[in-house]
PDB file of C-alpha atoms in Angstrom:
ATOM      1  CA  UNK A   1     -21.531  -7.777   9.187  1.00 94.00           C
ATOM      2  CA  UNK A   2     -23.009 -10.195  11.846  1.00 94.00           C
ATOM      3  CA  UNK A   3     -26.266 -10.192   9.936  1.00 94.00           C
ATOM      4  CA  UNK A   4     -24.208 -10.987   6.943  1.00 94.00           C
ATOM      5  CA  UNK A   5     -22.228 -13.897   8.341  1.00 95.00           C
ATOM      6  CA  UNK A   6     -25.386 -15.401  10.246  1.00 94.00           C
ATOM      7  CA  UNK A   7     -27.578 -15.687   6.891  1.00 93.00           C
ATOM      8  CA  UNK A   8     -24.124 -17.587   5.836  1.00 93.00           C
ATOM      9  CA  UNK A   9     -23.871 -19.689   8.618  1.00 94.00           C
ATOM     10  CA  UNK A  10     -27.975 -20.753   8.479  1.00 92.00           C
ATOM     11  CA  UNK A  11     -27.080 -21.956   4.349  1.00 89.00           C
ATOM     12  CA  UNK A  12     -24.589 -24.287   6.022  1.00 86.00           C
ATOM     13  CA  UNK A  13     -25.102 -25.224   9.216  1.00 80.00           C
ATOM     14  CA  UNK A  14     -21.549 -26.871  10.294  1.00 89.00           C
ATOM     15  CA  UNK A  15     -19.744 -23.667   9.575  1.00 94.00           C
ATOM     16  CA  UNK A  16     -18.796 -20.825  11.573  1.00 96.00           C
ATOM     17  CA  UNK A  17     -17.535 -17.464   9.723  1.00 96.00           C
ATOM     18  CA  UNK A  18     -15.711 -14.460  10.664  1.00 97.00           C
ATOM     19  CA  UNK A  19     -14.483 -10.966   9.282  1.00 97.00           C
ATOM     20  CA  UNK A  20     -11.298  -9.273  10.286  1.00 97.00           C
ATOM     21  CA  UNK A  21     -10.604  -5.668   8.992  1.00 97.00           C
ATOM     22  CA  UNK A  22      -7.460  -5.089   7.760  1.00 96.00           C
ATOM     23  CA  UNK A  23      -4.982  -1.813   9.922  1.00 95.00           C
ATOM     24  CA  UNK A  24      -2.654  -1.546   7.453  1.00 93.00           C
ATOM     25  CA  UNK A  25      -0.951   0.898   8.822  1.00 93.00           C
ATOM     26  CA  UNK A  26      -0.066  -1.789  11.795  1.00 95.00           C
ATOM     27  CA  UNK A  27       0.024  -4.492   9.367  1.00 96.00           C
ATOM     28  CA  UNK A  28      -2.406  -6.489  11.190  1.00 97.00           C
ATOM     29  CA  UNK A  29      -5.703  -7.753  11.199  1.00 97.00           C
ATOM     30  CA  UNK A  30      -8.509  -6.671  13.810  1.00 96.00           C
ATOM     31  CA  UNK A  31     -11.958  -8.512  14.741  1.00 94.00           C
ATOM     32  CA  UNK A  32     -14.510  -6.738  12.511  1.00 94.00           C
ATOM     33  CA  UNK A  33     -17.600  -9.933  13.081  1.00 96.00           C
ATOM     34  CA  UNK A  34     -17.454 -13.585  14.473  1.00 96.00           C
ATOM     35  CA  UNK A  35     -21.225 -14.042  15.662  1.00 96.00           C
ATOM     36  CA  UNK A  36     -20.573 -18.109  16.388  1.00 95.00           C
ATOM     37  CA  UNK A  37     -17.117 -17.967  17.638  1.00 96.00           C
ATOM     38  CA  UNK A  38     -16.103 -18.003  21.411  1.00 95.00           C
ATOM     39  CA  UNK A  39     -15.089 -14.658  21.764  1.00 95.00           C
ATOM     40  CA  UNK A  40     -11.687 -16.025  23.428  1.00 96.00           C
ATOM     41  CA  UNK A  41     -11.168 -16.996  20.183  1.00 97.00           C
ATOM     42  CA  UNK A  42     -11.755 -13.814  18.590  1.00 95.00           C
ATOM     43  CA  UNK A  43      -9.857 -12.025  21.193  1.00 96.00           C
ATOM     44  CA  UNK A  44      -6.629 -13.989  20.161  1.00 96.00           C
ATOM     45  CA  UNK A  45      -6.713 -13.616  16.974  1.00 95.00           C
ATOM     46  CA  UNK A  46      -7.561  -9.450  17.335  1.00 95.00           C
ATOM     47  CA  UNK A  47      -4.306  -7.772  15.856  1.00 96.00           C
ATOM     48  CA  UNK A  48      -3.493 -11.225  13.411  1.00 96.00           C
ATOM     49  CA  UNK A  49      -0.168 -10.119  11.528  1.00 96.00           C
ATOM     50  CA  UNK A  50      -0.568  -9.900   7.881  1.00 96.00           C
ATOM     51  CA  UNK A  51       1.635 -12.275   6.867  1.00 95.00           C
ATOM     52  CA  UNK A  52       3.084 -15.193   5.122  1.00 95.00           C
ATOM     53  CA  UNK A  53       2.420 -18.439   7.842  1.00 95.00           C
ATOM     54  CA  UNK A  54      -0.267 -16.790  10.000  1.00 96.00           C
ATOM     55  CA  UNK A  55      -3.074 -19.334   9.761  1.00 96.00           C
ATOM     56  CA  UNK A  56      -5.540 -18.869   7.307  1.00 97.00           C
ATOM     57  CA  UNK A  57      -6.582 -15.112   7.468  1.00 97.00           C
ATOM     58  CA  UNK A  58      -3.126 -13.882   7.739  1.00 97.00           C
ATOM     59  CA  UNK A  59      -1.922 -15.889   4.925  1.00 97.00           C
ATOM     60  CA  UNK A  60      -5.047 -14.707   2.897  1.00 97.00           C
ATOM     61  CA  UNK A  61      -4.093 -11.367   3.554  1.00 97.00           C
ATOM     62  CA  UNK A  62      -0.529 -11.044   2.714  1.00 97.00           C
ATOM     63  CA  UNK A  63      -0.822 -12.974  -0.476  1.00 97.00           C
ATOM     64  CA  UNK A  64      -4.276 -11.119  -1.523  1.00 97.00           C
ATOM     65  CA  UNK A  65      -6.098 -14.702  -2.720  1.00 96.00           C
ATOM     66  CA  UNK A  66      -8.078 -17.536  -1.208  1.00 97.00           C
ATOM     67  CA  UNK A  67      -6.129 -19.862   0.736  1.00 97.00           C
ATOM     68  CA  UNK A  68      -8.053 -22.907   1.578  1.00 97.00           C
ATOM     69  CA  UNK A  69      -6.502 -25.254   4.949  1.00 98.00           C
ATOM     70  CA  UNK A  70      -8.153 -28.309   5.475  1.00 97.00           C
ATOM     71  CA  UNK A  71      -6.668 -30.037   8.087  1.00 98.00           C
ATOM     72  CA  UNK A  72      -5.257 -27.051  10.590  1.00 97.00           C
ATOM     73  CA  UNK A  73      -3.692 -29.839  12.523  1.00 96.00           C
ATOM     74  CA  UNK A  74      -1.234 -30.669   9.856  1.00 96.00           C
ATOM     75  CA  UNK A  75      -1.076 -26.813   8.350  1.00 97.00           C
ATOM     76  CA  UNK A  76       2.433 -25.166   8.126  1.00 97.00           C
ATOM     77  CA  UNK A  77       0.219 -22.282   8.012  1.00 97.00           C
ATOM     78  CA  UNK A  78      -1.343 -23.074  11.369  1.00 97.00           C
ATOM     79  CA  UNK A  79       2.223 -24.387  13.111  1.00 95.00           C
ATOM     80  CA  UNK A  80       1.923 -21.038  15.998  1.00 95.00           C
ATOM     81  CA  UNK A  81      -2.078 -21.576  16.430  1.00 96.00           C
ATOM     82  CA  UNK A  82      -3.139 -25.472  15.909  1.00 96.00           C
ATOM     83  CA  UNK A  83      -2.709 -25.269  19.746  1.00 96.00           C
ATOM     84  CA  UNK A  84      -5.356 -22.021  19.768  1.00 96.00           C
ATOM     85  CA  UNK A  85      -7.832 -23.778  17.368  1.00 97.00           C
ATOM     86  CA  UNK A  86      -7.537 -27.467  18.890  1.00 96.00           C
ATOM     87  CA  UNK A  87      -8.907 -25.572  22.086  1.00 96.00           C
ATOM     88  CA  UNK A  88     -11.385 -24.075  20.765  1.00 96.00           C
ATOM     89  CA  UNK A  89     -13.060 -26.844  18.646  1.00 96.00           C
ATOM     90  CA  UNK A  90     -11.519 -26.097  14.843  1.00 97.00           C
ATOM     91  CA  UNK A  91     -10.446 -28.289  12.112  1.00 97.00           C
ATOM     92  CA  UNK A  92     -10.642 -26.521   9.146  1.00 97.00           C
ATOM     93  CA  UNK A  93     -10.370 -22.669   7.840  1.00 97.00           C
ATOM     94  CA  UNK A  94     -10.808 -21.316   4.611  1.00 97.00           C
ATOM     95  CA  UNK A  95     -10.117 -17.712   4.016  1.00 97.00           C
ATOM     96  CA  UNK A  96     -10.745 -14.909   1.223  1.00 97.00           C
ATOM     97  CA  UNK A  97      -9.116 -11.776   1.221  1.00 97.00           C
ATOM     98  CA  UNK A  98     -11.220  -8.588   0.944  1.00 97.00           C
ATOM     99  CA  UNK A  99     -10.386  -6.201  -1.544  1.00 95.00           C
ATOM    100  CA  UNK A 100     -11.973  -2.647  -1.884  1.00 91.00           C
ATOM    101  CA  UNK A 101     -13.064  -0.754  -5.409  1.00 87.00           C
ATOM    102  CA  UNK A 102      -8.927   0.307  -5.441  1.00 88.00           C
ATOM    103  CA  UNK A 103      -7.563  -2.808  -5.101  1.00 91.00           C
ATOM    104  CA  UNK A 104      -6.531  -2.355  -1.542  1.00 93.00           C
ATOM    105  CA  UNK A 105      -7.050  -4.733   1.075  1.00 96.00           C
ATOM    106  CA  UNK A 106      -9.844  -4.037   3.424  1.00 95.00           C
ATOM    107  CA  UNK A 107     -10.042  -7.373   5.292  1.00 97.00           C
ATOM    108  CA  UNK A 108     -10.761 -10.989   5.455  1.00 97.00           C
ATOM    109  CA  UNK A 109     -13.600 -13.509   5.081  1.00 97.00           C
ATOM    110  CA  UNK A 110     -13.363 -16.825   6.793  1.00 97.00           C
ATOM    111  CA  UNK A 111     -15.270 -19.835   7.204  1.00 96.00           C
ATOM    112  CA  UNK A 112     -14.243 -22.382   9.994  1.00 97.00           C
ATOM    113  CA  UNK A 113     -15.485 -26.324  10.562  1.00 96.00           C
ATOM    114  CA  UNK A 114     -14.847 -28.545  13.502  1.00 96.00           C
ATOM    115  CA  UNK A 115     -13.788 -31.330  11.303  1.00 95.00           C
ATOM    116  CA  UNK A 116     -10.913 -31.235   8.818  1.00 96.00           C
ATOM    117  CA  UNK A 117     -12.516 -30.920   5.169  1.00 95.00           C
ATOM    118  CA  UNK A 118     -11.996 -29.053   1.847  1.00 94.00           C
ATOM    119  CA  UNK A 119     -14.790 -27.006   0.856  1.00 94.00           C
ATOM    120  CA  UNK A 120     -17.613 -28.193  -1.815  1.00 92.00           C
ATOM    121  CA  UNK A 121     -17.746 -26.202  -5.281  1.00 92.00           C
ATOM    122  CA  UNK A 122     -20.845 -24.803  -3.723  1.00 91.00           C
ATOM    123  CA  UNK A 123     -19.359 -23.943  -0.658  1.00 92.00           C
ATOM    124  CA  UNK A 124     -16.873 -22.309  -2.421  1.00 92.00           C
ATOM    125  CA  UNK A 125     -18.910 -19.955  -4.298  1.00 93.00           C
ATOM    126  CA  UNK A 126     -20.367 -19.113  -0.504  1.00 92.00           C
ATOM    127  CA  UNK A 127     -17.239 -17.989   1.009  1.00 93.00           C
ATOM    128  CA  UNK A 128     -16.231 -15.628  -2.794  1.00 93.00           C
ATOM    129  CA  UNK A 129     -20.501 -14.786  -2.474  1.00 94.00           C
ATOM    130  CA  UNK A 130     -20.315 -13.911   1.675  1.00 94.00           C
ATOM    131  CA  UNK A 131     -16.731 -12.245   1.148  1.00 94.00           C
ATOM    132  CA  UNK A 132     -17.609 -10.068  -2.004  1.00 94.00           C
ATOM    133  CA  UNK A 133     -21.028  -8.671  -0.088  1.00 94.00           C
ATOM    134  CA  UNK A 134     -19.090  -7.595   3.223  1.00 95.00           C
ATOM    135  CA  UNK A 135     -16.804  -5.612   0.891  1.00 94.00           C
ATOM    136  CA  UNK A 136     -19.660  -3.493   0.169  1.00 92.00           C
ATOM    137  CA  UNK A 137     -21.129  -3.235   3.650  1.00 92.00           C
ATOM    138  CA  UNK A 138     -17.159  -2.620   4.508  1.00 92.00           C
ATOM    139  CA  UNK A 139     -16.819  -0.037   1.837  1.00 90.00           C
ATOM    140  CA  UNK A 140     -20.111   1.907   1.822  1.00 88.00           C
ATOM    141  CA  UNK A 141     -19.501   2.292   5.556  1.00 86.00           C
ATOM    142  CA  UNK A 142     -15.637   3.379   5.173  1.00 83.00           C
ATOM    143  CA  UNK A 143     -17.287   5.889   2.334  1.00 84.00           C
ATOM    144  CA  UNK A 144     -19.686   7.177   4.375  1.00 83.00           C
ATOM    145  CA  UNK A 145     -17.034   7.839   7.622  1.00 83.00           C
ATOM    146  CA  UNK A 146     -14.654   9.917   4.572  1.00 80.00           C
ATOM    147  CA  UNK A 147     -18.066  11.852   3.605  1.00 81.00           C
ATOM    148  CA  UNK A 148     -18.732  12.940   7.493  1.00 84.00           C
ATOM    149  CA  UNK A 149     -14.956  13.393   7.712  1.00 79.00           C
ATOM    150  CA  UNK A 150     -14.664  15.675   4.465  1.00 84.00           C
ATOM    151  CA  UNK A 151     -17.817  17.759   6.221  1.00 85.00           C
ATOM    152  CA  UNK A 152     -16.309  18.403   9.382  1.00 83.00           C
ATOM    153  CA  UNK A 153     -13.427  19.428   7.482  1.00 84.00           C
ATOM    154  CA  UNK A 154     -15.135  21.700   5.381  1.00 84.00           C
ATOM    155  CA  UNK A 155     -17.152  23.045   8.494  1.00 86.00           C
ATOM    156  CA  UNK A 156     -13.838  24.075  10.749  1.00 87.00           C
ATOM    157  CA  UNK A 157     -12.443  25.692   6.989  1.00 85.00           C
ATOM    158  CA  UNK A 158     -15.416  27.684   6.307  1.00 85.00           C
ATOM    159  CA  UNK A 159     -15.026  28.773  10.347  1.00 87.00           C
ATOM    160  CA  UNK A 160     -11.745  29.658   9.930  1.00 84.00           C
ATOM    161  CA  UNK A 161     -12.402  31.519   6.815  1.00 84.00           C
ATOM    162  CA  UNK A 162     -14.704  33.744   8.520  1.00 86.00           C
ATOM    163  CA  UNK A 163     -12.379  34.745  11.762  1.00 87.00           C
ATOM    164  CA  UNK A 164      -9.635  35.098   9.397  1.00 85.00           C
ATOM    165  CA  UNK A 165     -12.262  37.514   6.976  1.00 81.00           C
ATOM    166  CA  UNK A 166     -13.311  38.936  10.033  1.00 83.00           C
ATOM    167  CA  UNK A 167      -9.604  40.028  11.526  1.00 85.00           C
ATOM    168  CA  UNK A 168      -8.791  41.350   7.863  1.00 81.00           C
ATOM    169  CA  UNK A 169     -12.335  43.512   7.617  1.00 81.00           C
ATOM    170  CA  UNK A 170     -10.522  45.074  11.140  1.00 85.00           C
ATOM    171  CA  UNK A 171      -7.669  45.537   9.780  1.00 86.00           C
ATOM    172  CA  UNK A 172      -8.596  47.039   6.822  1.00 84.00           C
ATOM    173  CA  UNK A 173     -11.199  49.485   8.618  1.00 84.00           C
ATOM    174  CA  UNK A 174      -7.963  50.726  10.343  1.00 87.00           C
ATOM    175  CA  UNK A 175      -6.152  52.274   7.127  1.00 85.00           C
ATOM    176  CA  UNK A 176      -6.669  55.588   6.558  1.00 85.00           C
ATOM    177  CA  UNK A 177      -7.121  54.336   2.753  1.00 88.00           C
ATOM    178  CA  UNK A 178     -10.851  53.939   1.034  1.00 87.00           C
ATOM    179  CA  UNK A 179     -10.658  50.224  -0.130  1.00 89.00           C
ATOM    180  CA  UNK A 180     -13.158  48.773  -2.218  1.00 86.00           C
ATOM    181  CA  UNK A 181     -12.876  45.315  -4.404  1.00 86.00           C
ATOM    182  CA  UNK A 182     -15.121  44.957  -7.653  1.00 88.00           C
ATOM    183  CA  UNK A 183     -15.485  41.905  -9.287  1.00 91.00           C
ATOM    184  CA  UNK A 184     -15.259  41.421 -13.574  1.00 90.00           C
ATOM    185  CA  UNK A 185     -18.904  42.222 -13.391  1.00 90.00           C
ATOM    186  CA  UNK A 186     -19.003  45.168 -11.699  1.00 90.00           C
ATOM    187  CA  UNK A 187     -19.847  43.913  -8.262  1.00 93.00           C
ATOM    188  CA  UNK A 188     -18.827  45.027  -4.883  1.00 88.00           C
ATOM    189  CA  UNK A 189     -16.738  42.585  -3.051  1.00 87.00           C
ATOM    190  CA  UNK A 190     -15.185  44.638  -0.202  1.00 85.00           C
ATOM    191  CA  UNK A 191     -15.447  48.054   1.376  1.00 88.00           C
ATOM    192  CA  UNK A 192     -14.114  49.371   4.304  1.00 89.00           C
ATOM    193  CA  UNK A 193     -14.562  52.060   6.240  1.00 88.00           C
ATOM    194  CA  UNK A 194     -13.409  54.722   4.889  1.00 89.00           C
ATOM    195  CA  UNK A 195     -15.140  53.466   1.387  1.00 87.00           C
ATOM    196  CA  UNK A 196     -18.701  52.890   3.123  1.00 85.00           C
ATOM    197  CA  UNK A 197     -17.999  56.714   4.181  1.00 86.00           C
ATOM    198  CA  UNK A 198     -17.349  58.447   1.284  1.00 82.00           C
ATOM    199  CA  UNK A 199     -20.142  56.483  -0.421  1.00 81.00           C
ATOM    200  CA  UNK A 200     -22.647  57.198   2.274  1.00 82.00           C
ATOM    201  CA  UNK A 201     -24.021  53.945   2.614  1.00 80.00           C
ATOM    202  CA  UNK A 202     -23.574  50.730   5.162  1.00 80.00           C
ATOM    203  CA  UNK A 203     -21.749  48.088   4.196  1.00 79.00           C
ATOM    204  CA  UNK A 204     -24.589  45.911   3.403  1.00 79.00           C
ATOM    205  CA  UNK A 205     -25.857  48.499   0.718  1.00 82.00           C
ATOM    206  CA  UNK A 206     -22.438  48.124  -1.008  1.00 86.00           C
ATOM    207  CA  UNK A 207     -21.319  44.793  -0.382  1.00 87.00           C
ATOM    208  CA  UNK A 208     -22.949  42.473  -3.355  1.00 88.00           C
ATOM    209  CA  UNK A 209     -24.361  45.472  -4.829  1.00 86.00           C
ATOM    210  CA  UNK A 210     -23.587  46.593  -8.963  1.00 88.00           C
ATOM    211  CA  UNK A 211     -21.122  49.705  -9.165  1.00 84.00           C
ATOM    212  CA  UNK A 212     -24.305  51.615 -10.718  1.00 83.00           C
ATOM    213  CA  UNK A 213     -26.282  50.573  -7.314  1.00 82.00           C
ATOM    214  CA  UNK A 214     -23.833  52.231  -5.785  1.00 80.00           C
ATOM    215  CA  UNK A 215     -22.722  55.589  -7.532  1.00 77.00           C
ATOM    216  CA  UNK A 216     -26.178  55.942  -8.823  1.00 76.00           C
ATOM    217  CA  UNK A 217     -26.391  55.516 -12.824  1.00 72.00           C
ATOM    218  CA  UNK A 218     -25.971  59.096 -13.680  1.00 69.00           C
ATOM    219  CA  UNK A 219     -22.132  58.982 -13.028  1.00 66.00           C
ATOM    220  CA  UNK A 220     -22.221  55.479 -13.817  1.00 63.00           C
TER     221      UNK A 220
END
């Protein structure tokens, strides 16, 4: 994302741009990447409520489209932070929101100047451009986290399906029963003890072996 928002920044010199990633289970917005902004900026804006009157980003986000503040100094939008920005050299924000493949909102785009301005049709199309390719850096990294999550998953499941295999292969060796499961083809899915006994075989000659493997194909 810093890569992203410094090839931005280089098209238009004047500008400074940042990314916040939405927490919507908070309802806030955290710093995601703000390569040209003093990070005491960054830091007050980390946890920006979603919502209606909360500059540029938090506006963006809580109505889901492009809200465009030229002049933060006279912005209703800007009345808690024209102090914040004023300090730290801003005049104008314009903000997109980011919206994943779902339709859910992943984050923000935003593109700051030190002098109040509205944004060129070109410039524009740089802030929709900039915001719609960190949705896909934002998104192919989110899928990839669910993919390494759903593997871990599967990992601890296919552990716990052998311990729990493992205690009922014990407790099945324990009945004085033989106990054998055949699949619709014929083939051994379980023996225990007593089975692998009467058979006269180990468990590995039996277990993913055809009936006729087994009993031999005479009395088959």
């Amino acid at each position: 994302l810093d890569e992203l928002l410094r090839f931005a920044e280089r098209l238009t010199p004047d500008m400074r741009c940042s990314i916040l990633l939405a927490d919507l289970s908070a309802g806030v917005l955290r710093s995601g990447a703000a390569p040209s902004l003093p990070l005491a900026y960054t830091a007050a804006i980390d946890r920006l409520p979603m919502t209606e009157g909360v500059g540029s980003c938090g506006t963006a986000a809580a109505r889901r489209e492009t809200v465009i503040v030229s002049d933060i100094a006279r912005s209703p939008l800007w009345r808690d932070y024209t102090d914040l920005a004023r300090e730290h050299g801003l005049g104008a924000c314009w903000s997109v929101p980011l919206m994943d493949s779902r339709g859910a909102l992943i984050g923000t785009c935003a593109m700051y100047y030190a002098q109040p301005r509205a944004p060129t049709a070109a410039e524009f199309d740089l802030i929709h451009i900039t915001g719609n390719l960190a949705t896909m850096v934002i998104q192919r990294h989110r899928d990839a986290e669910e993919v390494r999550a759903s593997e871990a998953r599967y990992r601890r499941l296919a552990t716990d399906l052998q311990l729990a295999r493992a205690d009922l292969q014990a407790i099945l060796d324990n009945v004085p029963a033989r106990i054998t499961l055949w699949d619709a083809a014929s083939i051994n899915c379980f023996a225990n003890r007593a089975a692998v006994a009467q058979f006269g075989v180990t468990a590995s000659e039996i277990v993913g072996k055809h009936l006729q493997e087994v009993i031999g194909k005479q009395r088959y």
